[in-house]
Coordinates of C-alpha atoms in Angstrom, one line a residue:
M1 CA -53.6 -38.3 0.7
T2 CA -50.7 -35.9 0.0
R3 CA -47.3 -37.3 0.8
R4 CA -45.2 -34.5 2.2
I5 CA -41.4 -34.5 2.8
T6 CA -40.0 -31.5 4.7
V7 CA -36.4 -30.8 5.3
G8 CA -35.7 -28.2 8.0
R9 CA -33.9 -24.9 7.8
D10 CA -32.2 -22.9 10.6
Q11 CA -33.5 -19.6 11.8
R12 CA -31.1 -17.6 9.6
G13 CA -32.2 -19.5 6.5
G14 CA -28.8 -21.1 6.3
P15 CA -27.9 -24.7 5.9
R16 CA -27.4 -27.4 8.4
S17 CA -25.6 -30.7 8.3
A18 CA -27.7 -33.9 8.4
A19 CA -26.2 -34.8 11.7
A20 CA -27.3 -31.5 13.2
V21 CA -31.0 -31.8 12.1
V22 CA -32.8 -32.7 15.3
S23 CA -36.0 -31.3 16.6
G24 CA -37.4 -29.8 19.8
P25 CA -36.4 -31.5 23.0
E26 CA -33.6 -33.5 21.3
L27 CA -31.9 -30.3 20.1
S28 CA -32.3 -28.7 23.6
A29 CA -30.9 -31.8 25.3
V30 CA -27.8 -31.8 22.9
T31 CA -27.2 -28.1 23.5
E32 CA -27.5 -28.4 27.3
S33 CA -25.2 -31.5 27.4
R34 CA -22.5 -29.6 25.6
R35 CA -23.0 -26.4 27.6
A36 CA -22.9 -28.0 31.0
P37 CA -19.3 -29.1 31.1
V38 CA -18.1 -25.8 29.8
L39 CA -20.0 -23.9 32.5
L40 CA -18.7 -26.2 35.2
R41 CA -15.1 -25.7 34.1
R42 CA -15.6 -21.9 34.2
I43 CA -17.1 -22.1 37.7
A44 CA -14.2 -24.3 38.9
D45 CA -11.7 -21.9 37.3
V46 CA -13.2 -18.9 39.1
I47 CA -13.2 -20.8 42.4
F48 CA -9.5 -21.8 41.8
V49 CA -8.5 -18.2 41.1
F50 CA -10.4 -17.0 44.2
V51 CA -8.6 -19.5 46.3
T52 CA -5.3 -18.4 44.9
G53 CA -6.0 -14.8 45.8
A54 CA -7.2 -15.8 49.3
V55 CA -3.9 -17.7 49.9
D56 CA -1.9 -14.6 49.0
L57 CA -4.0 -12.4 51.2
V58 CA -3.8 -14.8 54.1
F59 CA 0.0 -15.0 53.7
W60 CA 0.1 -11.2 53.6
G61 CA -1.6 -10.9 57.0
G62 CA -2.4 -7.2 56.7
D63 CA 1.1 -5.8 57.1
R64 CA 0.9 -2.2 55.6
G65 CA 4.4 -1.1 56.3
L66 CA 6.4 0.4 53.4
V67 CA 10.1 0.6 52.9
G68 CA 11.2 3.7 54.8
G69 CA 8.7 3.3 57.6
A70 CA 5.6 4.8 56.0
T71 CA 2.2 3.0 56.0
M72 CA 0.0 2.4 53.0
P73 CA -3.8 2.4 53.0
L74 CA -5.5 -0.9 53.8
W75 CA -7.3 -1.2 50.4
V76 CA -4.2 -1.1 48.2
V77 CA -3.2 -4.8 48.5
P78 CA -6.8 -6.2 48.2
A79 CA -7.3 -4.0 45.1
L80 CA -4.1 -5.3 43.6
A81 CA -5.3 -8.9 44.5
V82 CA -8.6 -8.3 42.6
G83 CA -6.7 -7.1 39.6
L84 CA -4.4 -10.1 39.6
C85 CA -7.3 -12.5 40.0
G86 CA -8.9 -10.9 36.9
A87 CA -5.7 -11.3 35.0
L88 CA -5.5 -15.0 36.0
L89 CA -8.9 -15.7 34.5
L90 CA -7.4 -14.9 31.1
R91 CA -4.4 -17.1 31.5
R92 CA -5.7 -19.9 29.3
R93 CA -6.1 -17.5 26.4
F94 CA -3.1 -15.2 27.0
P95 CA -0.7 -17.3 29.2
L96 CA 2.5 -15.3 28.4
S97 CA 0.9 -11.9 28.7
V98 CA -0.8 -12.8 32.0
W99 CA 2.6 -14.1 33.3
V100 CA 4.3 -10.8 32.4
V101 CA 1.6 -8.8 34.2
V102 CA 1.9 -11.0 37.3
W103 CA 5.8 -10.9 37.2
L104 CA 5.7 -7.1 37.0
C105 CA 3.3 -7.0 39.9
T106 CA 5.6 -9.0 42.1
G107 CA 7.8 -6.0 42.1
V108 CA 5.4 -4.5 44.7
N109 CA 7.5 -6.4 47.2
L110 CA 10.2 -3.8 46.7
V111 CA 8.1 -1.2 48.4
V112 CA 5.8 -3.5 50.5
P113 CA 8.1 -6.0 52.1
G114 CA 5.3 -7.8 53.9
Y115 CA 3.4 -8.7 50.7
L116 CA 4.7 -11.7 48.7
P117 CA 2.3 -12.4 45.8
F118 CA 3.8 -15.9 45.1
A119 CA 0.6 -17.9 44.5
Y120 CA -0.2 -15.7 41.4
L121 CA 3.3 -16.2 40.1
L122 CA 3.1 -20.0 40.5
V123 CA -0.2 -20.3 38.7
A124 CA 0.9 -18.0 35.9
A125 CA 4.1 -20.1 35.5
Y126 CA 2.1 -23.3 35.2
A127 CA -0.2 -21.7 32.6
V128 CA 2.8 -20.7 30.5
A129 CA 4.6 -24.1 30.9
S130 CA 1.4 -25.9 29.8
R131 CA 0.8 -23.9 26.7
V132 CA 3.9 -22.6 25.1
A133 CA 7.0 -24.1 23.4
G134 CA 9.9 -25.4 25.4
P135 CA 12.4 -22.5 24.9
V136 CA 9.9 -19.9 26.0
A137 CA 8.8 -22.0 29.0
R138 CA 12.4 -22.4 30.1
L139 CA 13.0 -18.6 30.0
V140 CA 9.8 -18.1 32.1
L141 CA 11.1 -20.6 34.6
V142 CA 14.4 -18.7 35.0
A143 CA 12.7 -15.3 35.1
S144 CA 10.2 -16.6 37.7
A145 CA 13.0 -17.5 40.0
L146 CA 14.0 -13.8 40.3
P147 CA 11.0 -12.6 42.4
L148 CA 11.2 -15.7 44.4
G149 CA 14.8 -14.8 45.2
L150 CA 13.5 -11.4 46.4
F151 CA 10.9 -13.2 48.6
S152 CA 13.7 -15.4 50.1
Y153 CA 15.6 -12.3 51.0
R154 CA 12.6 -10.8 52.8
F155 CA 12.3 -14.0 54.8
A156 CA 16.0 -13.9 55.7
Q157 CA 15.6 -10.3 56.9
A158 CA 13.1 -11.5 59.6
E159 CA 15.7 -13.9 61.0
P160 CA 18.5 -13.0 63.5
P161 CA 21.7 -11.9 61.8
E162 CA 23.5 -15.1 62.6
T163 CA 20.9 -17.2 60.9
Q164 CA 20.0 -15.0 58.0
L165 CA 22.1 -16.9 55.5
R166 CA 20.6 -20.2 56.5
G167 CA 17.1 -18.8 56.4
F168 CA 17.7 -17.4 52.9
V169 CA 19.0 -20.8 51.6
A170 CA 16.1 -22.6 53.2
A171 CA 13.5 -20.2 51.8
A172 CA 15.1 -20.2 48.4
A173 CA 15.1 -24.0 48.4
A174 CA 11.4 -24.1 49.3
W175 CA 10.5 -21.5 46.6
A176 CA 12.5 -23.4 44.1
L177 CA 10.7 -26.6 45.0
F178 CA 7.3 -25.0 44.6
L179 CA 8.2 -23.4 41.3
S180 CA 9.7 -26.6 40.0
I181 CA 6.5 -28.5 40.8
A182 CA 4.3 -25.9 39.2
W183 CA 6.4 -25.6 36.1
G184 CA 7.0 -29.4 35.8
L185 CA 3.2 -30.1 36.1
G186 CA 2.7 -27.6 33.3
R187 CA 5.2 -29.2 31.0
L188 CA 3.7 -32.6 31.7
A189 CA 0.2 -31.2 30.7
H190 CA 1.8 -29.7 27.6
A191 CA 3.4 -33.0 26.7
R192 CA 0.1 -34.9 27.1
E193 CA -1.7 -32.3 25.0
Q194 CA 0.9 -32.7 22.2
H195 CA 0.7 -36.4 22.4
A196 CA -3.1 -36.3 22.2
R197 CA -3.0 -33.9 19.3
A198 CA -0.5 -36.2 17.4
E199 CA -2.8 -39.1 18.1
R200 CA -5.8 -37.3 16.8
E201 CA -3.9 -36.3 13.6
R202 CA -2.7 -39.9 13.2
L203 CA -6.3 -41.2 13.5
A204 CA -7.5 -38.6 11.1
A205 CA -4.9 -39.5 8.6
E206 CA -5.8 -43.2 8.9
A207 CA -9.4 -42.4 8.5
E208 CA -8.7 -40.4 5.4
K209 CA -6.6 -43.2 4.0
A210 CA -9.3 -45.7 4.6
L211 CA -11.9 -43.4 3.0
A212 CA -9.7 -42.9 -0.1
A213 CA -9.3 -46.7 -0.4
Q214 CA -13.1 -47.2 -0.1
R215 CA -13.8 -44.5 -2.7
L216 CA -11.3 -46.1 -5.1
R217 CA -12.9 -49.6 -4.5
L218 CA -16.3 -48.1 -5.2
A219 CA -15.0 -46.5 -8.4
H220 CA -13.6 -49.8 -9.6
E221 CA -17.0 -51.6 -8.9
L222 CA -19.0 -48.9 -10.7
H223 CA -16.6 -49.0 -13.6
D224 CA -16.6 -52.8 -13.9
S225 CA -20.4 -53.2 -13.5
V226 CA -22.4 -50.1 -14.3
T227 CA -20.2 -48.7 -17.0
G228 CA -20.2 -52.0 -18.9
A229 CA -24.0 -52.3 -18.7
V230 CA -24.5 -48.7 -19.9
A231 CA -22.0 -49.1 -22.8
G232 CA -23.9 -52.3 -23.9
M233 CA -27.2 -50.4 -23.8
I234 CA -25.8 -47.7 -26.0
L235 CA -24.3 -50.1 -28.5
H236 CA -27.4 -52.2 -28.8
A237 CA -29.7 -49.2 -29.1
G238 CA -27.5 -47.8 -31.9
A239 CA -27.4 -51.2 -33.7
A240 CA -31.2 -51.5 -33.4
R241 CA -31.7 -48.0 -34.7
A242 CA -29.5 -48.8 -37.7
L243 CA -31.5 -52.0 -38.5
A244 CA -34.9 -50.3 -38.0
T245 CA -34.7 -48.6 -41.4
G246 CA -38.3 -49.3 -42.5
A247 CA -39.8 -49.4 -39.0
D248 CA -42.2 -46.9 -37.5
P249 CA -40.4 -43.5 -37.0
R250 CA -41.5 -43.5 -33.4
V251 CA -39.4 -46.7 -32.9
R252 CA -36.3 -45.0 -34.3
Q253 CA -37.0 -42.0 -32.2
A254 CA -37.3 -44.1 -29.0
L255 CA -34.1 -45.9 -29.8
E256 CA -32.4 -42.5 -30.4
V257 CA -33.6 -41.3 -27.1
I258 CA -32.3 -44.5 -25.4
E259 CA -28.9 -44.0 -27.1
Q260 CA -28.6 -40.3 -26.1
A261 CA -29.8 -41.0 -22.6
G262 CA -27.1 -43.7 -22.3
A263 CA -24.4 -41.4 -23.6
Q264 CA -25.4 -38.7 -21.1
A265 CA -25.4 -41.3 -18.3
M266 CA -22.0 -42.5 -19.4
T267 CA -20.6 -38.9 -19.4
E268 CA -22.0 -38.2 -15.9
L269 CA -20.7 -41.6 -14.7
H270 CA -17.2 -40.9 -15.9
S271 CA -17.4 -37.5 -14.1
M272 CA -18.5 -39.3 -10.9
L273 CA -15.7 -41.9 -11.2
G274 CA -13.2 -39.0 -11.6
L275 CA -14.5 -37.5 -8.4
L276 CA -14.2 -40.8 -6.5
R277 CA -10.7 -41.3 -7.7
S278 CA -9.6 -37.7 -6.9
T279 CA -8.1 -36.8 -3.5
E280 CA -9.5 -33.3 -3.8
S281 CA -12.7 -32.7 -1.9
D282 CA -13.8 -29.6 -3.8
G283 CA -14.0 -30.9 -7.3
A284 CA -16.3 -29.2 -9.8
A285 CA -19.9 -30.4 -9.9
P286 CA -20.6 -32.7 -12.8
A287 CA -23.9 -31.0 -13.7
R288 CA -25.4 -27.6 -13.2
L289 CA -28.9 -26.0 -13.4
A290 CA -27.7 -24.2 -16.5
D291 CA -27.6 -27.6 -18.2
V292 CA -31.3 -28.3 -17.5
E293 CA -32.3 -27.5 -21.1
R294 CA -30.6 -30.7 -22.2
L295 CA -32.9 -32.6 -19.8
L296 CA -35.9 -30.8 -21.2
E297 CA -35.0 -31.6 -24.8
S298 CA -34.5 -35.3 -23.9
A299 CA -37.9 -35.3 -22.2
R300 CA -39.6 -33.8 -25.3
R301 CA -38.1 -36.5 -27.5
T302 CA -39.8 -39.1 -25.3
G303 CA -43.2 -37.5 -26.0
L304 CA -43.6 -35.2 -23.0
Q305 CA -45.0 -31.7 -23.5
V306 CA -42.6 -29.5 -21.5
R307 CA -42.7 -25.8 -20.9
T308 CA -40.7 -23.6 -18.5
D309 CA -41.6 -20.5 -16.5
V310 CA -38.7 -18.5 -15.2
T311 CA -39.0 -15.5 -12.9
G312 CA -36.4 -13.4 -11.2
T313 CA -32.7 -13.0 -12.1
A314 CA -30.5 -16.1 -12.4
R315 CA -27.2 -16.1 -10.6
S316 CA -24.4 -18.5 -9.7
L317 CA -25.0 -21.1 -7.0
D318 CA -22.8 -23.0 -4.7
P319 CA -21.7 -26.1 -6.6
D320 CA -23.6 -28.5 -4.3
A321 CA -26.8 -26.5 -4.6
D322 CA -26.3 -26.2 -8.4
L323 CA -26.0 -30.0 -8.7
A324 CA -29.0 -30.5 -6.4
A325 CA -31.2 -28.3 -8.5
Y326 CA -30.2 -30.2 -11.6
R327 CA -30.9 -33.5 -9.9
I328 CA -34.3 -32.3 -8.7
V329 CA -35.4 -31.6 -12.3
Q330 CA -33.8 -34.8 -13.6
E331 CA -35.5 -37.0 -11.1
S332 CA -38.9 -35.2 -11.5
L333 CA -38.8 -35.7 -15.3
T334 CA -37.8 -39.3 -14.9
N335 CA -40.7 -39.9 -12.6
V336 CA -43.1 -38.3 -15.0
T337 CA -41.8 -40.4 -17.8
K338 CA -42.2 -43.6 -15.7
H339 CA -45.6 -42.8 -14.2
A340 CA -47.4 -40.6 -16.7
G341 CA -45.7 -41.6 -19.9
R342 CA -46.2 -40.1 -23.4
D343 CA -48.4 -37.0 -23.9
A344 CA -48.1 -35.9 -20.3
T345 CA -47.7 -32.2 -19.8
V346 CA -44.9 -30.9 -17.6
T347 CA -44.4 -27.4 -16.3
L348 CA -41.1 -26.4 -14.8
G349 CA -41.2 -23.3 -12.7
I350 CA -37.9 -21.6 -11.8
A351 CA -38.3 -18.7 -9.4
W352 CA -35.3 -16.7 -8.2
T353 CA -35.7 -14.6 -5.0
E354 CA -33.2 -12.6 -3.0
R355 CA -32.0 -15.6 -0.9
T356 CA -33.6 -18.7 -2.4
L357 CA -34.3 -20.6 -5.6
D358 CA -37.7 -22.3 -5.9
L359 CA -38.1 -25.2 -8.3
T360 CA -41.6 -26.5 -9.2
V361 CA -42.2 -29.5 -11.5
R362 CA -45.9 -30.0 -12.1
S363 CA -47.2 -32.8 -14.4
S364 CA -50.7 -33.7 -15.6
G365 CA -52.3 -36.0 -18.1
G366 CA -50.5 -38.8 -19.9
R367 CA -50.9 -42.6 -19.6
A368 CA -48.7 -44.7 -17.3
A369 CA -46.5 -47.4 -18.7
P370 CA -47.4 -51.0 -17.7
A371 CA -44.2 -51.5 -15.8
A372 CA -44.1 -48.2 -14.0
A373 CA -44.7 -49.6 -10.6
A374 CA -41.9 -52.1 -11.0
L375 CA -39.5 -49.3 -11.9
S376 CA -40.2 -47.3 -8.7
S377 CA -37.9 -47.9 -5.6
G378 CA -38.6 -44.7 -3.7
N379 CA -34.9 -43.9 -3.6
G380 CA -35.1 -41.0 -5.9
L381 CA -37.1 -38.7 -3.5
R382 CA -35.2 -40.0 -0.6
G383 CA -32.0 -39.0 -2.3
L384 CA -33.4 -35.6 -3.0
R385 CA -34.4 -35.2 0.6
E386 CA -30.9 -36.0 1.8
R387 CA -29.3 -33.5 -0.7
L388 CA -31.6 -30.7 0.5
D389 CA -31.1 -31.8 4.1
A390 CA -27.4 -31.1 3.8
L391 CA -28.0 -27.7 2.1
G392 CA -30.8 -26.5 4.4
G393 CA -33.5 -26.6 1.8
E394 CA -37.1 -27.8 1.7
L395 CA -38.8 -30.4 -0.4
T396 CA -42.6 -31.2 -0.8
S397 CA -44.2 -33.6 -3.2
G398 CA -47.6 -35.1 -3.7
P399 CA -50.7 -35.3 -5.9
D400 CA -51.8 -32.1 -7.6
D401 CA -55.3 -32.3 -9.3
D402 CA -54.9 -34.9 -12.0
G403 CA -51.1 -35.0 -11.8
W404 CA -48.1 -34.7 -9.4
C405 CA -46.1 -31.8 -8.1
V406 CA -42.6 -31.6 -6.7
H407 CA -41.6 -28.3 -5.1
A408 CA -38.1 -27.6 -3.8
T409 CA -36.5 -24.5 -2.2
L410 CA -32.7 -24.1 -2.1
P411 CA -30.4 -21.5 -0.7
A412 CA -29.4 -19.2 -3.5
H413 CA -26.5 -17.3 -1.9
P414 CA -23.2 -18.0 -3.6
S415 CA -21.4 -19.8 -0.7
I416 CA -22.9 -22.2 1.8
E417 CA -21.3 -23.3 5.1
V418 CA -22.4 -26.7 6.3
S419 CA -21.9 -26.9 10.1

């Protein structure tokens, strides 16, 4: 039975993060769960703006009288109300611009004494206070008081002459209270948002610090354990090769392969330790597909018959994809060495297309080493799957006639965004 491992790709052929790879109903459920709160907030915002416009229209009462005694058409104020409602729907994105539009529209009271668009002004003042810096918010507070002073004057005009001053003061105090409440609630919301942002930044900094400490601890453990073991392997292989002067040439060749493989592993291990100790997240990849010839030469020295078949035009890859391609070939050759052994035939196919890179490692023949089963943990293919999962690639592996075949497809565009 063929064992098949498939890693998904999005509809555009682009990569996806491992956390984002979910299928069918799960993906739909996640999308709907994120979309529902946004939709509800938008509906609530539209209702709130509609209520704001309704309050102003009710307060207007249909008075169409103009300064000087003329009468305006009935549709003018409702049309202005619709325009202001549309402007308020943009207040979260453009708070200051919307406030300026509303503030200018309050000037209609200069020619229509019976229309006081105060609700729009209060909502716009709240939006500015909750989203801009303190100095600008204070200027908006002072400027918003000017049309409210005009509205207080209109109220006082409706009073008898002997109570007009008292009416003006009472109306101005009421408008000042309403404006202060709206502006104060906006500043409170702004302060909470700033506090929440600072808290998020603090938590992110602590997480980054903990991650750096963990990476450093891992680097120390790898250096103290793995580096020492590999160094010992290299030294013992070199010493054994020096002592095996009259032995079978194949013994010296095998020891030389062990020594060179250990030196290569030590080089890559030092590169990985440097990445773990570095605070930069975009360090250069320790190996690239261009270095694959070194792997092929090492495989030939172990007794494998290796040939390559390259089609298409090679080009630069994203560093993560470049490293993944190198590891795919490396792991495949290692598996052939373990499970097929000497005299196995390996064909490496490298096919470049417009948007992808296809790698095929096909083996046949050979004879398995006695300890091959003990050397297999299954982590190699699992690691390749996780690499391609993050890149949006695809991996298949399984028996192929009298051998084994590994096929991988990687994105071949120069830069890859992982969502």
